[in-house]
Short mmCIF file of C-alpha atoms and ligand atoms in Angstrom, two decimals:
data_model
loop_
_atom_site.label_atom_id
_atom_site.label_comp_id
_atom_site.label_asym_id
_atom_site.label_seq_id
_atom_site.Cartn_x
_atom_site.Cartn_y
_atom_site.Cartn_z
CA UNK A 234 0.02 -0.01 0.00
CA UNK A 235 1.12 3.51 -0.66
CA UNK A 236 1.14 6.10 2.09
CA UNK A 237 -0.96 9.22 1.75
CA UNK A 238 1.31 12.21 2.36
CA UNK A 239 -0.55 13.75 5.30
CA UNK A 240 2.42 15.85 6.24
CA UNK A 241 2.45 17.71 2.92
CA UNK A 242 -1.34 18.07 2.95
CA UNK A 243 -1.43 19.42 6.50
CA UNK A 244 1.36 21.87 5.62
CA UNK A 245 -0.62 23.14 2.60
CA UNK A 246 -3.77 23.59 4.67
CA UNK A 247 -1.88 25.42 7.41
CA UNK A 248 -0.15 27.67 4.88
CA UNK A 249 -3.57 28.59 3.49
CA UNK A 250 -4.84 29.28 7.02
CA UNK A 251 -1.80 31.51 7.61
CA UNK A 252 -2.63 33.51 4.46
CA UNK A 253 -6.18 34.01 5.64
CA UNK A 254 -5.00 35.00 9.10
CA UNK A 255 -2.80 37.65 7.51
CA UNK A 256 -5.75 38.97 5.53
CA UNK A 257 -7.82 39.15 8.76
CA UNK A 258 -5.04 41.04 10.48
CA UNK A 259 -4.97 43.52 7.60
CA UNK A 260 -8.65 44.11 8.32
CA UNK A 261 -7.87 44.67 12.01
CA UNK A 262 -8.95 41.24 13.30
CA UNK A 263 -6.43 39.11 15.21
CA UNK A 264 -7.74 35.55 15.11
CA UNK A 265 -7.57 34.05 18.56
CA UNK A 266 -8.00 30.53 19.95
CA UNK A 267 -8.52 30.00 23.67
CA UNK A 268 -7.58 26.55 24.97
CA UNK A 269 -8.58 25.38 28.42
CA UNK A 270 -6.67 22.49 29.98
CA UNK A 271 -7.90 20.99 33.24
CA UNK A 272 -5.40 18.81 35.11
CA UNK A 273 -2.09 17.41 33.92
CA UNK A 274 -2.88 14.47 31.64
CA UNK A 275 0.43 13.91 29.77
CA UNK A 276 -1.20 13.14 26.42
CA UNK A 277 -3.35 16.28 26.70
CA UNK A 278 -0.22 18.32 27.48
CA UNK A 279 1.33 17.10 24.22
CA UNK A 280 -1.82 17.86 22.22
CA UNK A 281 -2.17 21.34 23.69
CA UNK A 282 1.46 22.18 22.99
CA UNK A 283 0.97 21.03 19.39
CA UNK A 284 -2.07 23.26 19.00
CA UNK A 285 -0.21 26.26 20.34
CA UNK A 286 2.66 25.62 17.93
CA UNK A 287 0.21 25.39 15.02
CA UNK A 288 -1.42 28.66 16.05
CA UNK A 289 1.96 30.40 16.16
CA UNK A 290 2.83 29.02 12.69
CA UNK A 291 -0.51 30.22 11.25
CA UNK A 292 -0.49 33.69 12.78
CA UNK A 293 -3.32 32.84 15.13
CA UNK A 294 -3.05 34.19 18.67
CA UNK A 295 -3.45 31.45 21.26
CA UNK A 296 -4.22 31.60 24.95
CA UNK A 297 -3.82 28.64 27.29
CA UNK A 298 -5.74 28.59 30.54
CA UNK A 299 -4.45 25.89 32.88
CA UNK A 300 -6.79 24.84 35.65
CA UNK A 301 -5.97 22.40 38.46
CA UNK A 302 -7.30 18.84 38.33
CA UNK A 303 -9.71 19.54 41.22
CA UNK A 304 -11.42 22.44 39.43
CA UNK A 305 -15.18 22.36 39.91
CA UNK A 306 -17.57 22.17 36.98
CA UNK A 307 -19.02 25.57 37.97
CA UNK A 308 -15.59 27.19 37.84
CA UNK A 309 -14.91 25.74 34.41
CA UNK A 310 -18.30 26.84 33.13
CA UNK A 311 -17.60 30.36 34.39
CA UNK A 312 -14.35 30.46 32.42
CA UNK A 313 -16.17 29.32 29.30
CA UNK A 314 -18.86 31.96 29.79
CA UNK A 315 -16.17 34.63 30.08
CA UNK A 316 -14.67 33.57 26.74
CA UNK A 317 -18.10 33.28 25.10
CA UNK A 318 -18.64 36.95 25.98
CA UNK A 319 -15.18 38.11 24.87
CA UNK A 320 -15.37 39.32 21.24
CA UNK A 321 -11.57 39.06 21.00
CA UNK A 322 -11.77 35.27 21.39
CA UNK A 323 -12.94 33.51 18.23
CA UNK A 324 -12.43 29.85 19.09
CA UNK A 325 -12.80 28.01 22.40
CA UNK A 326 -11.43 24.53 22.93
CA UNK A 327 -11.68 22.56 26.15
CA UNK A 328 -9.12 19.75 26.02
CA UNK A 329 -10.69 16.36 26.69
CA UNK A 330 -10.79 14.19 28.74
CA UNK A 331 -11.92 16.12 31.79
CA UNK A 332 -11.53 14.97 35.42
CA UNK A 333 -14.39 12.81 36.75
CA UNK A 334 -16.10 15.54 38.81
CA UNK A 335 -16.87 17.43 35.61
CA UNK A 336 -19.67 16.46 33.22
CA UNK A 337 -18.04 16.57 29.78
CA UNK A 338 -21.27 16.94 27.86
CA UNK A 339 -22.42 19.88 29.99
CA UNK A 340 -19.11 21.59 29.37
CA UNK A 341 -19.27 21.06 25.62
CA UNK A 342 -22.81 22.41 25.55
CA UNK A 343 -21.71 25.58 27.37
CA UNK A 344 -19.41 26.62 24.50
CA UNK A 345 -20.99 29.13 22.15
CA UNK A 346 -21.72 27.29 18.87
CA UNK A 347 -20.14 30.25 17.02
CA UNK A 348 -16.83 29.58 18.84
CA UNK A 349 -17.07 25.79 18.90
CA UNK A 350 -14.01 25.10 16.70
CA UNK A 351 -14.01 21.41 17.71
CA UNK A 352 -17.51 21.05 16.24
CA UNK A 353 -18.74 19.12 19.29
CA UNK A 354 -21.75 21.20 20.43
CA UNK A 355 -25.20 19.78 19.68
CA UNK A 356 -25.95 22.80 17.45
CA UNK A 357 -22.96 22.11 15.20
CA UNK A 358 -23.59 18.35 15.22
CA UNK A 359 -27.21 19.03 14.20
CA UNK A 360 -26.17 21.45 11.49
CA UNK A 361 -23.73 18.89 10.14
CA UNK A 362 -26.46 16.23 10.14
CA UNK A 363 -28.78 18.33 7.99
CA UNK A 364 -25.99 19.65 5.78
CA UNK A 365 -25.96 23.29 6.98
CA UNK A 366 -22.84 25.42 7.23
CA UNK A 367 -21.12 24.58 10.56
CA UNK A 368 -17.83 23.78 12.22
CA UNK A 369 -17.00 20.22 11.21
CA UNK A 370 -15.27 18.08 13.84
CA UNK A 371 -11.55 18.24 13.05
CA UNK A 372 -10.62 14.54 12.86
CA UNK A 373 -13.33 13.34 10.45
CA UNK A 374 -13.05 16.51 8.39
CA UNK A 375 -9.31 15.83 8.12
CA UNK A 376 -10.01 12.26 7.02
CA UNK A 377 -12.19 13.53 4.16
CA UNK A 378 -9.35 15.81 3.08
CA UNK A 379 -6.97 12.82 3.12
CA UNK A 380 -9.35 10.83 0.92
CA UNK A 381 -9.58 13.72 -1.52
CA UNK A 382 -5.81 14.21 -1.60
CA UNK A 383 -5.25 10.53 -2.43
CA UNK A 384 -7.71 10.84 -5.30
CA UNK A 385 -9.94 8.17 -3.74
CA UNK A 386 -13.40 8.32 -5.27
CA UNK A 387 -16.05 8.50 -2.49
CA UNK A 388 -19.41 8.88 -4.25
CA UNK A 389 -21.12 5.55 -4.73
CA UNK A 390 -18.32 3.65 -2.99
CA UNK A 391 -18.67 1.27 -0.06
CA UNK A 392 -17.28 2.97 3.11
CA UNK A 393 -16.93 1.14 6.42
CA UNK A 394 -16.24 3.04 9.65
CA UNK A 395 -14.97 1.04 12.60
CA UNK A 396 -16.02 2.88 15.79
CA UNK A 397 -19.04 5.01 16.65
CA UNK A 398 -17.81 7.62 19.09
CA UNK A 399 -19.35 11.08 19.03
CA UNK A 400 -16.05 12.70 18.12
CA UNK A 401 -14.81 10.35 15.40
CA UNK A 402 -16.91 7.39 14.24
CA UNK A 403 -20.37 8.92 14.03
CA UNK A 404 -19.40 12.23 12.41
CA UNK A 405 -17.06 10.32 10.07
CA UNK A 406 -19.98 8.22 8.87
CA UNK A 407 -22.10 11.34 8.35
CA UNK A 408 -19.42 13.12 6.35
CA UNK A 409 -18.91 10.07 4.15
CA UNK A 410 -22.65 9.89 3.62
CA UNK A 411 -22.65 13.58 2.67
CA UNK A 412 -20.02 12.70 0.06
CA UNK A 413 -22.44 10.07 -1.27
CA UNK A 414 -20.65 6.95 -0.06
CA UNK A 415 -22.68 3.93 1.01
CA UNK A 416 -21.75 3.76 4.68
CA UNK A 417 -21.66 0.99 7.25
CA UNK A 418 -20.71 1.68 10.88
CA UNK A 419 -19.21 -1.15 12.95
CA UNK A 420 -18.72 -1.23 16.72
CA UNK A 421 -18.01 -3.62 19.54
CA UNK A 422 -21.34 -5.44 19.11
CA UNK A 423 -20.98 -5.90 15.33
CA UNK A 424 -21.14 -9.46 14.07
CA UNK A 425 -18.85 -10.51 11.17
CA UNK A 426 -16.86 -7.29 11.44
CA UNK A 427 -13.88 -8.69 9.52
CA UNK A 428 -16.05 -9.66 6.58
CA UNK A 429 -17.83 -6.27 6.50
CA UNK A 430 -14.51 -4.44 6.69
CA UNK A 431 -13.04 -6.54 3.88
CA UNK A 432 -15.77 -5.35 1.54
CA UNK A 433 -14.93 -1.66 1.98
CA UNK A 434 -13.48 0.55 -0.72
CA UNK A 435 -12.82 3.06 2.05
CA UNK A 436 -12.04 1.71 5.51
CA UNK A 437 -11.79 4.14 8.44
CA UNK A 438 -10.46 2.57 11.66
CA UNK A 439 -11.28 4.50 14.85
CA UNK A 440 -11.54 1.98 17.66
CA UNK A 441 -8.43 2.49 19.74
CA UNK A 442 -7.10 -1.08 19.46
CA UNK A 443 -3.43 -1.55 18.68
CA UNK A 444 -3.02 -2.95 15.11
CA UNK A 445 -6.48 -4.60 15.22
CA UNK A 446 -7.05 -4.42 11.45
CA UNK A 447 -5.00 -7.08 9.68
CA UNK A 448 -4.59 -8.08 6.04
CA UNK A 449 -7.71 -10.29 6.04
CA UNK A 450 -9.90 -7.30 6.87
CA UNK A 451 -8.81 -5.12 3.98
CA UNK A 452 -9.87 -5.32 0.34
CA UNK A 453 -7.13 -5.12 -2.27
CA UNK A 454 -7.03 -1.56 -3.63
CA UNK A 455 -8.87 -0.05 -0.68
CA UNK A 456 -8.03 3.27 0.91
CA UNK A 457 -7.43 2.81 4.63
CA UNK A 458 -7.62 5.76 7.00
CA UNK A 459 -6.09 4.88 10.36
CA UNK A 460 -7.39 7.18 13.11
CA UNK A 461 -6.21 5.10 16.06
CA UNK A 462 -3.36 6.18 18.30
CA UNK A 463 -2.27 3.41 20.61
CA UNK A 464 0.79 2.89 22.76
CA UNK A 465 1.98 -0.62 21.88
CA UNK A 466 3.74 -3.12 24.15
CA UNK A 467 6.99 -1.93 22.46
CA UNK A 468 6.37 1.55 23.92
CA UNK A 469 5.84 3.01 20.42
CA UNK A 470 2.75 4.62 18.89
CA UNK A 471 0.68 2.39 16.61
CA UNK A 472 -2.56 2.76 14.75
CA UNK A 473 -5.63 0.56 14.73
CA UNK A 474 -4.30 -0.89 11.48
CA UNK A 475 -1.35 -3.24 11.12
CA UNK A 476 0.32 -1.32 8.30
CA UNK A 477 3.17 -3.81 7.97
CA UNK A 478 0.71 -6.65 7.33
CA UNK A 479 -0.83 -4.68 4.45
CA UNK A 480 2.45 -3.87 2.71
CA UNK A 481 1.85 -6.12 -0.30
CA UNK A 482 -1.71 -4.97 -0.96
CA UNK A 483 -2.64 -2.31 -3.49
CA UNK A 484 -4.26 0.83 -2.22
CA UNK A 485 -3.64 3.78 0.07
CA UNK A 486 -3.01 4.02 3.78
CA UNK A 487 -2.33 6.75 6.32
CA UNK A 488 0.67 6.24 8.63
CA UNK A 489 0.59 6.46 12.44
CA UNK A 490 2.10 8.69 13.65
CA UNK A 491 2.19 11.38 10.99
CA UNK A 492 -1.21 10.74 9.42
CA UNK A 493 -4.67 11.65 10.69
CA UNK A 494 -3.26 13.37 13.78
CA UNK A 495 -1.57 16.03 11.64
CA UNK A 496 -4.81 16.61 9.79
CA UNK A 497 -6.81 16.98 13.01
CA UNK A 498 -4.46 19.77 14.01
CA UNK A 499 -4.60 21.43 10.60
CA UNK A 500 -8.40 21.39 10.55
CA UNK A 501 -8.49 23.11 13.93
CA UNK A 502 -6.63 26.02 12.32
CA UNK A 503 -9.15 26.04 9.47
CA UNK A 504 -12.05 26.18 11.93
CA UNK A 505 -10.42 28.93 14.01
CA UNK A 506 -9.91 31.10 10.93
CA UNK A 507 -13.52 30.46 9.91
CA UNK A 508 -14.68 31.51 13.41
CA UNK A 509 -12.64 34.72 13.18
CA UNK A 510 -14.01 35.49 9.71
CA UNK A 511 -17.55 35.05 10.94
CA UNK A 512 -17.00 36.89 14.18
CA UNK A 513 -15.40 39.92 12.57
P1 LIG B 684 -13.79 5.69 21.85
O1 LIG B 684 -13.16 4.81 22.85
O2 LIG B 684 -14.65 6.81 22.27
O3 LIG B 684 -14.63 4.79 20.83
C1 LIG B 684 -14.15 3.59 20.36
C2 LIG B 684 -15.17 2.96 19.43
O4 LIG B 684 -14.62 1.77 18.93
C3 LIG B 684 -16.48 2.60 20.14
O5 LIG B 684 -17.56 2.92 19.28
C4 LIG B 684 -16.37 1.09 20.35
O6 LIG B 684 -17.59 0.40 20.24
C5 LIG B 684 -15.50 0.68 19.18
N1 LIG B 684 -14.70 -0.50 19.47
C6 LIG B 684 -13.85 -0.69 20.50
N2 LIG B 684 -13.30 -1.92 20.44
C7 LIG B 684 -13.82 -2.52 19.34
C8 LIG B 684 -13.65 -3.80 18.78
N3 LIG B 684 -12.82 -4.70 19.29
N4 LIG B 684 -14.36 -4.08 17.66
C9 LIG B 684 -15.21 -3.16 17.14
N5 LIG B 684 -15.41 -1.95 17.65
C10 LIG B 684 -14.73 -1.61 18.74
O7 LIG B 684 -12.59 6.21 20.95
P2 LIG B 684 -12.42 7.51 20.01
O8 LIG B 684 -13.41 7.43 18.90
O9 LIG B 684 -12.33 8.72 20.80
O10 LIG B 684 -10.96 7.23 19.40
C11 LIG B 684 -10.67 6.08 18.68
C12 LIG B 684 -9.18 6.04 18.40
O11 LIG B 684 -8.80 7.17 17.65
C13 LIG B 684 -8.31 6.09 19.66
O12 LIG B 684 -7.16 5.33 19.43
C14 LIG B 684 -7.94 7.55 19.79
O13 LIG B 684 -6.72 7.74 20.46
C15 LIG B 684 -7.82 7.90 18.34
N6 LIG B 684 -8.04 9.34 18.04
C16 LIG B 684 -7.18 9.91 17.18
C17 LIG B 684 -7.34 11.20 16.79
C18 LIG B 684 -6.40 11.76 15.79
O14 LIG B 684 -6.38 12.95 15.62
N7 LIG B 684 -5.63 10.93 15.10
C19 LIG B 684 -8.42 12.04 17.31
C20 LIG B 684 -9.33 11.32 18.18
C21 LIG B 684 -9.13 10.02 18.51
P3 LIG B 684 -18.82 0.59 21.27
O15 LIG B 684 -19.45 1.89 20.89
O16 LIG B 684 -19.72 -0.56 20.97
O17 LIG B 684 -18.22 0.60 22.63
#
């Protein structure tokens, strides 16, 4: 299988975001993303640092609010309300996961839909469902861009999504449907998953299981989008797909690391610019 060059694609998308940020600045608008991090989850720290670096590269101002792990839900909601009301803040992102005393869904719903650059609020999810203009969730939106960049036809094709989370699997299925694919969603209760997966022209793996998808689950010539990020027993990062096992097949695949993750970050920049353009 040939690798889709996510690095080059993400760089192109970020360069375009930077050009748009410059244009906004010329008009007197400084695009700004506010990130809230509660606690000290090491993976979240890495993600947040990455987002700040991306903002700096794209000419987007970024603010990081660090709150202690024992922060109350009310205190977090108050911080969100402050940023909702601040016209200088265009995008608000609360890094997930949150500590157990905080209701994640309530927090997401507190973010103004106009500043919801993650695309997680019910308003944006609903708008996506009915095909209205909205902030698309970054990971699935990035996967669609990867499919386009590889020249993979989507309309009329059989797409199988492994995983049905609110942030990846479900929106991924919706976006593929919007692109006119025939979509099947598999999850932990699915029977004959391997057979269903092996019939896919487009296979998106988002289950969080180290190298779960082997050669027998992939059709020759398929495009495989590997969303998973798993720490393997070797201490290294691996996807949900066993890329090495697919080496002799025809088709396209995204590497892990250096695949979907880069696109998720790039699409956040796209959404932040869009929020600034709307909020100007
Ligand atoms: P969740 O844990 O929220 O969801 C996992 C989904 O996979 C569930 O729907 C679950 O089914 C399904 N599943 C789990 N095990 C199996 C199995 N053995 N067979 C079939 N289905 C299974 O994960 P996320 O969607 O948040 O993330 C998925 C992966 O993607 C993770 O590795 C995560 O780290 C990664 N990720 C990567 C991003 C990136 O930018 N590259 C961004 C976000 C996530 P059920 O609903 O029945 O429980």
